[in-house]
PDB file of C-alpha atoms in Angstrom:
ATOM      1  CA  THR A   1       0.000   0.000   0.000  1.00  0.00           C
ATOM      2  CA  GLN A   2       1.348   3.374  -1.010  1.00  0.00           C
ATOM      3  CA  LEU A   3       1.204   6.147   1.599  1.00  0.00           C
ATOM      4  CA  LEU A   4       1.903   9.863   1.379  1.00  0.00           C
ATOM      5  CA  GLU A   5       2.719  11.682   4.597  1.00  0.00           C
ATOM      6  CA  GLN A   6       1.858  15.360   4.296  1.00  0.00           C
ATOM      7  CA  SER A   7       2.945  17.981   6.819  1.00  0.00           C
ATOM      8  CA  PRO A   8       2.126  20.187   8.491  1.00  0.00           C
ATOM      9  CA  GLN A   9      -1.560  19.507   8.898  1.00  0.00           C
ATOM     10  CA  PHE A  10      -2.310  23.138   9.817  1.00  0.00           C
ATOM     11  CA  LEU A  11      -0.552  26.400   9.009  1.00  0.00           C
ATOM     12  CA  SER A  12      -1.670  29.805  10.246  1.00  0.00           C
ATOM     13  CA  ILE A  13       0.545  32.671   9.101  1.00  0.00           C
ATOM     14  CA  GLN A  14       0.520  36.398   8.454  1.00  0.00           C
ATOM     15  CA  GLU A  15       0.357  37.938   5.018  1.00  0.00           C
ATOM     16  CA  GLY A  16       3.840  38.282   3.544  1.00  0.00           C
ATOM     17  CA  GLU A  17       5.371  35.254   5.270  1.00  0.00           C
ATOM     18  CA  ASN A  18       6.851  32.288   3.439  1.00  0.00           C
ATOM     19  CA  LEU A  19       5.853  28.660   3.993  1.00  0.00           C
ATOM     20  CA  THR A  20       6.658  25.146   2.865  1.00  0.00           C
ATOM     21  CA  VAL A  21       4.443  22.055   2.785  1.00  0.00           C
ATOM     22  CA  TYR A  22       6.000  18.619   2.518  1.00  0.00           C
ATOM     23  CA  CYS A  23       4.875  15.266   1.144  1.00  0.00           C
ATOM     24  CA  ASN A  24       6.949  12.193   1.838  1.00  0.00           C
ATOM     25  CA  SER A  25       6.643   8.528   0.988  1.00  0.00           C
ATOM     26  CA  SER A  26       8.645   5.341   0.990  1.00  0.00           C
ATOM     27  CA  SER A  27       7.126   4.526  -2.407  1.00  0.00           C
ATOM     28  CA  VAL A  28       8.153   5.773  -5.835  1.00  0.00           C
ATOM     29  CA  PHE A  29       5.529   7.662  -7.819  1.00  0.00           C
ATOM     30  CA  SER A  30       5.518   8.165 -11.569  1.00  0.00           C
ATOM     31  CA  SER A  31       3.886  11.557 -11.085  1.00  0.00           C
ATOM     32  CA  LEU A  32       2.879  13.830  -8.259  1.00  0.00           C
ATOM     33  CA  GLN A  33       0.176  16.454  -8.248  1.00  0.00           C
ATOM     34  CA  TRP A  34      -0.630  19.361  -5.956  1.00  0.00           C
ATOM     35  CA  TYR A  35      -4.215  20.551  -5.559  1.00  0.00           C
ATOM     36  CA  ARG A  36      -5.826  23.458  -3.774  1.00  0.00           C
ATOM     37  CA  GLN A  37      -9.393  23.304  -2.533  1.00  0.00           C
ATOM     38  CA  GLU A  38     -11.590  26.096  -1.252  1.00  0.00           C
ATOM     39  CA  PRO A  39     -14.773  25.557   0.791  1.00  0.00           C
ATOM     40  CA  GLY A  40     -17.712  24.450  -1.325  1.00  0.00           C
ATOM     41  CA  GLU A  41     -15.575  23.538  -4.320  1.00  0.00           C
ATOM     42  CA  GLY A  42     -13.719  20.518  -5.623  1.00  0.00           C
ATOM     43  CA  PRO A  43      -9.909  20.308  -5.581  1.00  0.00           C
ATOM     44  CA  VAL A  44      -8.254  22.284  -8.367  1.00  0.00           C
ATOM     45  CA  LEU A  45      -5.050  21.005  -9.938  1.00  0.00           C
ATOM     46  CA  LEU A  46      -2.103  23.380  -9.428  1.00  0.00           C
ATOM     47  CA  VAL A  47       0.764  21.415 -10.937  1.00  0.00           C
ATOM     48  CA  THR A  48       2.005  17.988 -11.987  1.00  0.00           C
ATOM     49  CA  VAL A  49       5.639  16.935 -11.647  1.00  0.00           C
ATOM     50  CA  VAL A  50       6.911  13.780 -13.325  1.00  0.00           C
ATOM     51  CA  THR A  51      10.722  13.933 -13.416  1.00  0.00           C
ATOM     52  CA  GLY A  52      12.966  13.325 -10.401  1.00  0.00           C
ATOM     53  CA  GLY A  53      14.524  16.634  -9.319  1.00  0.00           C
ATOM     54  CA  GLU A  54      11.999  18.659 -11.277  1.00  0.00           C
ATOM     55  CA  VAL A  55      11.196  22.182 -10.115  1.00  0.00           C
ATOM     56  CA  LYS A  56       8.157  24.079 -11.337  1.00  0.00           C
ATOM     57  CA  LYS A  57       7.133  27.627 -10.551  1.00  0.00           C
ATOM     58  CA  LEU A  58       3.648  29.063 -10.647  1.00  0.00           C
ATOM     59  CA  LYS A  59       3.900  32.758  -9.749  1.00  0.00           C
ATOM     60  CA  ARG A  60       4.728  32.726  -6.001  1.00  0.00           C
ATOM     61  CA  LEU A  61       4.420  28.931  -5.720  1.00  0.00           C
ATOM     62  CA  THR A  62       7.434  26.655  -6.223  1.00  0.00           C
ATOM     63  CA  PHE A  63       7.021  22.897  -6.490  1.00  0.00           C
ATOM     64  CA  GLN A  64       9.815  20.340  -6.226  1.00  0.00           C
ATOM     65  CA  PHE A  65       9.847  16.622  -6.939  1.00  0.00           C
ATOM     66  CA  GLY A  66      12.521  14.658  -5.106  1.00  0.00           C
ATOM     67  CA  ASP A  67      15.334  13.041  -7.053  1.00  0.00           C
ATOM     68  CA  ALA A  68      14.048   9.584  -6.144  1.00  0.00           C
ATOM     69  CA  ARG A  69      10.420  10.540  -6.902  1.00  0.00           C
ATOM     70  CA  LYS A  70       9.361   9.692  -3.356  1.00  0.00           C
ATOM     71  CA  ASP A  71       8.805  13.177  -1.986  1.00  0.00           C
ATOM     72  CA  SER A  72       7.717  16.647  -2.959  1.00  0.00           C
ATOM     73  CA  SER A  73       7.425  20.124  -1.511  1.00  0.00           C
ATOM     74  CA  LEU A  74       5.341  23.202  -2.119  1.00  0.00           C
ATOM     75  CA  HIS A  75       6.861  26.556  -1.186  1.00  0.00           C
ATOM     76  CA  ILE A  76       4.824  29.762  -1.157  1.00  0.00           C
ATOM     77  CA  THR A  77       6.638  33.087  -1.104  1.00  0.00           C
ATOM     78  CA  ALA A  78       5.015  36.169   0.404  1.00  0.00           C
ATOM     79  CA  ALA A  79       1.718  34.453   1.154  1.00  0.00           C
ATOM     80  CA  GLN A  80      -1.507  36.351   0.573  1.00  0.00           C
ATOM     81  CA  PRO A  81      -5.003  35.884   2.049  1.00  0.00           C
ATOM     82  CA  GLY A  82      -6.092  34.528  -1.332  1.00  0.00           C
ATOM     83  CA  ASP A  83      -3.740  31.562  -0.789  1.00  0.00           C
ATOM     84  CA  THR A  84      -5.943  30.349   2.064  1.00  0.00           C
ATOM     85  CA  GLY A  85      -7.313  26.868   1.466  1.00  0.00           C
ATOM     86  CA  LEU A  86      -6.741  23.140   1.755  1.00  0.00           C
ATOM     87  CA  TYR A  87      -3.634  21.938  -0.078  1.00  0.00           C
ATOM     88  CA  LEU A  88      -3.418  18.299  -1.117  1.00  0.00           C
ATOM     89  CA  CYS A  89      -0.564  16.347  -2.619  1.00  0.00           C
ATOM     90  CA  ALA A  90      -1.347  13.198  -4.577  1.00  0.00           C
ATOM     91  CA  GLY A  91       0.882  10.553  -6.098  1.00  0.00           C
ATOM     92  CA  GLY A  92       0.091   8.499  -9.158  1.00  0.00           C
ATOM     93  CA  GLY A  93       1.501   5.404 -10.810  1.00  0.00           C
ATOM     94  CA  GLY A  94       2.578   2.074  -9.508  1.00  0.00           C
ATOM     95  CA  THR A  95       0.264  -0.909  -9.658  1.00  0.00           C
ATOM     96  CA  SER A  96      -2.998   1.047  -9.345  1.00  0.00           C
ATOM     97  CA  TYR A  97      -3.395   2.531 -12.790  1.00  0.00           C
ATOM     98  CA  GLY A  98      -5.237   5.840 -12.801  1.00  0.00           C
ATOM     99  CA  LYS A  99      -5.737   5.945  -9.045  1.00  0.00           C
ATOM    100  CA  LEU A 100      -4.127   8.555  -6.831  1.00  0.00           C
ATOM    101  CA  THR A 101      -2.720   8.287  -3.335  1.00  0.00           C
ATOM    102  CA  PHE A 102      -3.585  11.454  -1.421  1.00  0.00           C
ATOM    103  CA  GLY A 103      -1.746  13.047   1.458  1.00  0.00           C
ATOM    104  CA  GLN A 104      -3.667  14.061   4.561  1.00  0.00           C
ATOM    105  CA  GLY A 105      -3.921  17.681   3.460  1.00  0.00           C
ATOM    106  CA  THR A 106      -2.676  20.988   4.833  1.00  0.00           C
ATOM    107  CA  ILE A 107      -5.130  23.680   5.887  1.00  0.00           C
ATOM    108  CA  LEU A 108      -3.459  27.031   5.237  1.00  0.00           C
ATOM    109  CA  THR A 109      -4.837  30.250   6.693  1.00  0.00           C
ATOM    110  CA  VAL A 110      -3.186  33.524   5.734  1.00  0.00           C
ATOM    111  CA  HIS A 111      -4.219  36.445   7.917  1.00  0.00           C
ATOM    112  CA  PRO A 112      -4.239  39.975   6.465  1.00  0.00           C
TER     113      PRO A 112
ATOM    114  CA  SER B   1      -8.537  19.504 -18.480  1.00  0.00           C
ATOM    115  CA  ALA B   2     -12.219  18.648 -18.143  1.00  0.00           C
ATOM    116  CA  VAL B   3     -15.368  20.422 -17.042  1.00  0.00           C
ATOM    117  CA  ILE B   4     -17.366  18.354 -14.573  1.00  0.00           C
ATOM    118  CA  SER B   5     -20.749  19.090 -13.085  1.00  0.00           C
ATOM    119  CA  GLN B   6     -22.519  17.381 -10.218  1.00  0.00           C
ATOM    120  CA  LYS B   7     -26.123  17.306  -9.126  1.00  0.00           C
ATOM    121  CA  PRO B   8     -27.349  18.019  -6.544  1.00  0.00           C
ATOM    122  CA  SER B   9     -24.858  20.464  -5.069  1.00  0.00           C
ATOM    123  CA  ARG B  10     -26.228  19.775  -1.606  1.00  0.00           C
ATOM    124  CA  ASP B  11     -29.053  17.922   0.042  1.00  0.00           C
ATOM    125  CA  ILE B  12     -30.487  17.185   3.457  1.00  0.00           C
ATOM    126  CA  CYS B  13     -31.947  13.705   3.738  1.00  0.00           C
ATOM    127  CA  GLN B  14     -33.715  11.584   6.301  1.00  0.00           C
ATOM    128  CA  ARG B  15     -32.185   8.487   7.808  1.00  0.00           C
ATOM    129  CA  GLY B  16     -33.055   5.328   5.883  1.00  0.00           C
ATOM    130  CA  THR B  17     -33.582   7.010   2.518  1.00  0.00           C
ATOM    131  CA  SER B  18     -31.342   6.938  -0.558  1.00  0.00           C
ATOM    132  CA  LEU B  19     -29.819   9.712  -2.661  1.00  0.00           C
ATOM    133  CA  THR B  20     -28.466   9.471  -6.188  1.00  0.00           C
ATOM    134  CA  ILE B  21     -25.694  11.862  -7.185  1.00  0.00           C
ATOM    135  CA  GLN B  22     -25.085  12.587 -10.843  1.00  0.00           C
ATOM    136  CA  CYS B  23     -21.763  13.418 -12.471  1.00  0.00           C
ATOM    137  CA  GLN B  24     -21.542  14.801 -16.019  1.00  0.00           C
ATOM    138  CA  VAL B  25     -18.291  15.382 -17.962  1.00  0.00           C
ATOM    139  CA  ASP B  26     -17.892  17.577 -21.015  1.00  0.00           C
ATOM    140  CA  SER B  27     -15.818  14.977 -22.868  1.00  0.00           C
ATOM    141  CA  GLN B  28     -15.555  11.211 -23.124  1.00  0.00           C
ATOM    142  CA  VAL B  29     -13.438   9.567 -20.434  1.00  0.00           C
ATOM    143  CA  THR B  30     -12.604   5.974 -19.682  1.00  0.00           C
ATOM    144  CA  MET B  31     -12.248   6.139 -15.920  1.00  0.00           C
ATOM    145  CA  MET B  32     -14.347   8.041 -13.426  1.00  0.00           C
ATOM    146  CA  PHE B  33     -13.767   8.081  -9.699  1.00  0.00           C
ATOM    147  CA  TRP B  34     -16.005   8.666  -6.709  1.00  0.00           C
ATOM    148  CA  TYR B  35     -14.596  10.063  -3.463  1.00  0.00           C
ATOM    149  CA  ARG B  36     -15.863  10.953  -0.015  1.00  0.00           C
ATOM    150  CA  GLN B  37     -14.447  13.848   1.961  1.00  0.00           C
ATOM    151  CA  GLN B  38     -15.068  15.280   5.401  1.00  0.00           C
ATOM    152  CA  PRO B  39     -14.741  19.099   5.430  1.00  0.00           C
ATOM    153  CA  GLY B  40     -11.118  20.144   5.826  1.00  0.00           C
ATOM    154  CA  GLN B  41      -9.818  16.603   5.391  1.00  0.00           C
ATOM    155  CA  SER B  42      -8.334  14.550   2.607  1.00  0.00           C
ATOM    156  CA  LEU B  43     -10.182  12.449   0.060  1.00  0.00           C
ATOM    157  CA  THR B  44     -11.134   8.795   0.445  1.00  0.00           C
ATOM    158  CA  LEU B  45     -11.680   6.836  -2.758  1.00  0.00           C
ATOM    159  CA  ILE B  46     -14.978   4.942  -2.818  1.00  0.00           C
ATOM    160  CA  ALA B  47     -14.781   3.284  -6.231  1.00  0.00           C
ATOM    161  CA  THR B  48     -13.554   3.473  -9.793  1.00  0.00           C
ATOM    162  CA  ALA B  49     -16.189   3.380 -12.522  1.00  0.00           C
ATOM    163  CA  ASN B  50     -15.283   2.213 -16.014  1.00  0.00           C
ATOM    164  CA  GLN B  51     -17.818   2.292 -18.810  1.00  0.00           C
ATOM    165  CA  GLY B  52     -19.010  -1.154 -19.761  1.00  0.00           C
ATOM    166  CA  SER B  53     -17.887  -2.926 -16.620  1.00  0.00           C
ATOM    167  CA  GLU B  54     -18.806  -3.091 -12.967  1.00  0.00           C
ATOM    168  CA  ALA B  55     -17.321  -0.532 -10.638  1.00  0.00           C
ATOM    169  CA  THR B  56     -14.303  -1.498  -8.555  1.00  0.00           C
ATOM    170  CA  TYR B  57     -14.778  -0.705  -4.875  1.00  0.00           C
ATOM    171  CA  GLU B  58     -12.114   0.139  -2.317  1.00  0.00           C
ATOM    172  CA  SER B  59     -11.803  -1.630   0.990  1.00  0.00           C
ATOM    173  CA  GLY B  60     -14.617  -0.610   3.309  1.00  0.00           C
ATOM    174  CA  PHE B  61     -17.066   0.275   0.549  1.00  0.00           C
ATOM    175  CA  VAL B  62     -19.607  -2.177  -0.918  1.00  0.00           C
ATOM    176  CA  ILE B  63     -21.889  -2.149  -3.912  1.00  0.00           C
ATOM    177  CA  ASP B  64     -25.073  -2.625  -1.877  1.00  0.00           C
ATOM    178  CA  LYS B  65     -24.387   0.596   0.018  1.00  0.00           C
ATOM    179  CA  PHE B  66     -22.907   2.637  -2.861  1.00  0.00           C
ATOM    180  CA  PRO B  67     -24.255   1.324  -6.179  1.00  0.00           C
ATOM    181  CA  ILE B  68     -22.689   3.037  -9.173  1.00  0.00           C
ATOM    182  CA  SER B  69     -23.884   3.298 -12.741  1.00  0.00           C
ATOM    183  CA  ARG B  70     -21.771   4.198 -15.763  1.00  0.00           C
ATOM    184  CA  PRO B  71     -24.120   4.105 -18.780  1.00  0.00           C
ATOM    185  CA  ASN B  72     -21.798   5.999 -21.158  1.00  0.00           C
ATOM    186  CA  LEU B  73     -18.423   7.715 -21.402  1.00  0.00           C
ATOM    187  CA  THR B  74     -19.607  11.096 -20.089  1.00  0.00           C
ATOM    188  CA  PHE B  75     -21.909  10.237 -17.211  1.00  0.00           C
ATOM    189  CA  SER B  76     -22.000   8.345 -13.923  1.00  0.00           C
ATOM    190  CA  THR B  77     -24.176   8.141 -10.843  1.00  0.00           C
ATOM    191  CA  LEU B  78     -23.425   7.205  -7.246  1.00  0.00           C
ATOM    192  CA  THR B  79     -26.258   6.207  -4.944  1.00  0.00           C
ATOM    193  CA  VAL B  80     -25.903   6.397  -1.186  1.00  0.00           C
ATOM    194  CA  SER B  81     -28.366   3.806   0.083  1.00  0.00           C
ATOM    195  CA  ASN B  82     -30.147   3.414   3.409  1.00  0.00           C
ATOM    196  CA  MET B  83     -28.452   6.500   4.721  1.00  0.00           C
ATOM    197  CA  SER B  84     -27.407   7.135   8.297  1.00  0.00           C
ATOM    198  CA  PRO B  85     -25.898  10.275   9.867  1.00  0.00           C
ATOM    199  CA  GLU B  86     -22.449   8.712   9.395  1.00  0.00           C
ATOM    200  CA  ASP B  87     -22.929   9.122   5.638  1.00  0.00           C
ATOM    201  CA  SER B  88     -22.977  12.900   6.008  1.00  0.00           C
ATOM    202  CA  SER B  89     -20.055  14.037   3.909  1.00  0.00           C
ATOM    203  CA  ILE B  90     -18.979  15.675   0.677  1.00  0.00           C
ATOM    204  CA  TYR B  91     -19.093  13.364  -2.327  1.00  0.00           C
ATOM    205  CA  LEU B  92     -16.882  14.164  -5.317  1.00  0.00           C
ATOM    206  CA  CYS B  93     -16.493  12.667  -8.740  1.00  0.00           C
ATOM    207  CA  SER B  94     -13.377  13.014 -10.841  1.00  0.00           C
ATOM    208  CA  VAL B  95     -11.885  11.949 -14.159  1.00  0.00           C
ATOM    209  CA  ASN B  96      -8.258  11.327 -15.020  1.00  0.00           C
ATOM    210  CA  ARG B  97      -6.044  12.574 -17.810  1.00  0.00           C
ATOM    211  CA  VAL B  98      -2.388  12.195 -18.690  1.00  0.00           C
ATOM    212  CA  TYR B  99       0.178  11.720 -15.928  1.00  0.00           C
ATOM    213  CA  ASN B 100      -2.605  10.514 -13.597  1.00  0.00           C
ATOM    214  CA  GLU B 101      -3.941  14.067 -13.305  1.00  0.00           C
ATOM    215  CA  GLN B 102      -7.483  14.127 -11.986  1.00  0.00           C
ATOM    216  CA  PHE B 103     -10.090  16.812 -12.443  1.00  0.00           C
ATOM    217  CA  PHE B 104     -12.869  17.120  -9.927  1.00  0.00           C
ATOM    218  CA  GLY B 105     -16.469  18.129  -9.881  1.00  0.00           C
ATOM    219  CA  PRO B 106     -17.641  20.749  -7.378  1.00  0.00           C
ATOM    220  CA  GLY B 107     -18.905  18.115  -4.959  1.00  0.00           C
ATOM    221  CA  THR B 108     -22.227  17.219  -3.357  1.00  0.00           C
ATOM    222  CA  ARG B 109     -22.599  18.133   0.294  1.00  0.00           C
ATOM    223  CA  LEU B 110     -24.860  15.582   1.965  1.00  0.00           C
ATOM    224  CA  THR B 111     -26.380  15.933   5.420  1.00  0.00           C
ATOM    225  CA  VAL B 112     -28.300  13.006   6.888  1.00  0.00           C
ATOM    226  CA  LEU B 113     -30.618  13.702   9.809  1.00  0.00           C
TER     227      LEU B 113
END
């Protein structure tokens, strides 16, 4: 069974601060996605990383995929209240074609 | 990507009744997924629905409780049967694309009294 450990579970910060969310596993994933979800909506895909060591940037968000494709991180620079939401990492691949393994989620609150 | 709609968006139901949730996709897809989510928590996969075959259920979920239909490549339904308050949750459908990316519907918020 593949597991993804996501941390921290909760983050409460002030506007302008930086933060990092981590996802770690003992399993290798062929791809890893990050989603953001706001109340009353479904998760929205932010990024997919597929290559070990890959780094992707989306404005103030930086995503890294570990060299061994077992871990990933999401770094937000100068957080804004609009970044508030539930962040989920999810790993794909392995023996369960099409299915994703989700981390436990990180609830981020950015105070103005 | 894909545009996915769900009906109803929310409902309040009585214990012992059943509710059918519909999921419509704007393009043909092979695999559709049904999830359950408590507010503020991660997603739990209920089942995978492929067109033309029976749904595959995850451990802890059974067909009698969560029957699924998949009549064509753009539509699926999930029924929550004989509901109890423990079934109160958000139910989401999704479809997958390349690199295992999944795209989600807006969810159905179910409250069972």
